[in-house]
């Protein structure tokens, strides 16, 4: 799932064998989305605990490009109701992905201010 590295040491676009269109975006000089989202995670490392249904969020998985999505479902932990997993719909493609809660780097628009989900 990693990207190939060019002779200059800069990351190149991921392999075309991936199926999601947003996975085809070049990573740029910063490398993975995890590196690009590092300032957000350092400022508020537990921001994902504040996510609610309907929030528009930045998703920055440890590897691969970041993307923006709308939270459509959440799962709590076995011992407490803290966020553990989310189902998030990509705003560009509509693809629904299930991901670990800590892949959410930031809340862009809280559910109360977001447009209704159709």
CSV table of C-alpha atoms in Angstrom, one decimal:
chain,number,residue,atom,x,y,z
A,1,UNK,CA,0.0,0.0,0.0
A,2,UNK,CA,3.0,2.3,0.1
A,3,UNK,CA,4.1,4.7,-2.7
A,4,UNK,CA,7.1,4.2,-4.8
A,5,UNK,CA,10.1,6.4,-4.4
A,6,UNK,CA,11.7,8.4,-7.2
A,7,UNK,CA,15.5,8.7,-7.7
A,8,UNK,CA,15.4,12.1,-6.0
A,9,UNK,CA,13.9,10.6,-2.9
A,10,UNK,CA,10.4,12.3,-3.3
A,11,UNK,CA,7.3,10.1,-3.1
A,12,UNK,CA,5.5,9.3,-6.3
A,13,UNK,CA,1.8,8.6,-6.9
A,14,UNK,CA,0.6,5.3,-5.5
A,15,UNK,CA,0.3,2.2,-7.6
A,16,UNK,CA,-2.5,2.3,-10.2
A,17,UNK,CA,-3.7,-1.1,-8.8
A,18,UNK,CA,-5.6,0.7,-6.0
A,19,UNK,CA,-9.3,1.1,-6.7
A,20,UNK,CA,-10.3,4.3,-4.9
A,21,UNK,CA,-9.9,7.4,-7.1
A,22,UNK,CA,-8.6,9.6,-4.3
A,23,UNK,CA,-5.8,7.1,-3.8
A,24,UNK,CA,-4.3,8.2,-7.2
A,25,UNK,CA,-3.4,11.7,-5.9
A,26,UNK,CA,0.4,12.3,-5.8
A,27,UNK,CA,1.6,12.7,-2.2
A,28,UNK,CA,3.9,15.6,-2.8
A,29,UNK,CA,7.1,16.5,-1.0
A,30,UNK,CA,5.7,15.9,2.5
A,31,UNK,CA,5.1,12.2,1.9
A,32,UNK,CA,2.2,10.5,3.5
A,33,UNK,CA,-1.0,12.1,4.8
A,34,UNK,CA,0.2,11.3,8.3
A,35,UNK,CA,3.1,13.7,7.9
A,36,UNK,CA,0.8,16.4,6.4
A,37,UNK,CA,-1.7,16.1,9.3
A,38,UNK,CA,1.0,16.1,12.0
A,39,UNK,CA,0.4,19.8,13.0
A,40,UNK,CA,-3.3,19.1,13.4
A,41,UNK,CA,-2.7,16.0,15.5
A,42,UNK,CA,-0.1,17.8,17.7
A,43,UNK,CA,-2.5,20.7,18.4
A,44,UNK,CA,-5.4,18.4,19.4
A,45,UNK,CA,-4.3,14.7,19.5
A,46,UNK,CA,-7.7,13.5,20.9
A,47,UNK,CA,-9.9,15.6,18.5
A,48,UNK,CA,-11.5,12.4,17.1
A,49,UNK,CA,-13.3,11.9,20.4
A,50,UNK,CA,-15.4,15.0,19.8
A,51,UNK,CA,-16.7,13.8,16.4
A,52,UNK,CA,-20.5,13.3,16.1
A,53,UNK,CA,-22.8,12.0,13.4
A,54,UNK,CA,-23.1,14.4,10.5
A,55,UNK,CA,-19.7,16.1,11.1
A,56,UNK,CA,-17.6,17.0,8.0
A,57,UNK,CA,-14.1,15.8,8.8
A,58,UNK,CA,-10.5,15.6,7.4
A,59,UNK,CA,-9.5,11.9,7.3
A,60,UNK,CA,-5.7,11.4,7.3
A,61,UNK,CA,-4.9,7.7,7.4
A,62,UNK,CA,-1.4,6.7,8.5
A,63,UNK,CA,-0.6,5.9,4.8
A,64,UNK,CA,-2.2,7.2,1.7
A,65,UNK,CA,-3.6,10.6,0.8
A,66,UNK,CA,-5.9,12.7,3.1
A,67,UNK,CA,-9.5,13.3,2.1
A,68,UNK,CA,-12.7,15.0,3.3
A,69,UNK,CA,-15.8,13.1,4.3
A,70,UNK,CA,-19.1,13.2,6.2
A,71,UNK,CA,-19.5,10.9,9.3
A,72,UNK,CA,-22.6,8.7,8.7
A,73,UNK,CA,-22.1,6.1,11.5
A,74,UNK,CA,-20.0,5.7,14.6
A,75,UNK,CA,-19.2,2.8,16.9
A,76,UNK,CA,-18.2,3.0,20.5
A,77,UNK,CA,-15.8,0.8,22.4
A,78,UNK,CA,-16.7,-2.4,24.3
A,79,UNK,CA,-16.2,-0.8,27.7
A,80,UNK,CA,-17.1,2.8,27.1
A,81,UNK,CA,-19.0,4.8,24.5
A,82,UNK,CA,-15.9,6.7,23.2
A,83,UNK,CA,-15.5,6.8,19.4
A,84,UNK,CA,-13.7,3.7,18.1
A,85,UNK,CA,-14.8,3.3,14.5
A,86,UNK,CA,-16.5,5.6,11.9
A,87,UNK,CA,-18.2,5.0,8.6
A,88,UNK,CA,-17.4,8.1,6.5
A,89,UNK,CA,-18.7,9.0,3.1
A,90,UNK,CA,-16.1,10.7,0.9
A,91,UNK,CA,-17.5,14.1,-0.3
A,92,UNK,CA,-15.8,13.8,-3.7
A,93,UNK,CA,-16.8,10.3,-4.7
A,94,UNK,CA,-19.5,9.1,-2.3
A,95,UNK,CA,-17.5,6.0,-1.4
A,96,UNK,CA,-18.2,4.9,2.2
A,97,UNK,CA,-15.2,3.7,4.2
A,98,UNK,CA,-15.0,2.2,7.7
A,99,UNK,CA,-12.0,3.5,9.6
A,100,UNK,CA,-10.4,3.7,13.0
A,101,UNK,CA,-11.6,6.8,14.8
A,102,UNK,CA,-8.0,8.2,15.2
A,103,UNK,CA,-7.7,8.5,11.4
A,104,UNK,CA,-9.9,11.6,11.7
A,105,UNK,CA,-7.5,14.6,12.0
A,106,UNK,CA,-9.9,17.5,12.3
A,107,UNK,CA,-13.6,18.5,12.3
A,108,UNK,CA,-14.2,21.0,9.6
A,109,UNK,CA,-17.9,21.6,10.0
A,110,UNK,CA,-19.8,20.4,13.1
A,111,UNK,CA,-23.1,18.5,12.4
A,112,UNK,CA,-25.2,21.5,13.7
A,113,UNK,CA,-23.8,23.8,11.0
A,114,UNK,CA,-23.5,21.2,8.2
A,115,UNK,CA,-26.1,20.9,5.4
A,116,UNK,CA,-28.5,18.0,5.9
A,117,UNK,CA,-27.5,14.6,4.6
A,118,UNK,CA,-29.7,13.6,1.6
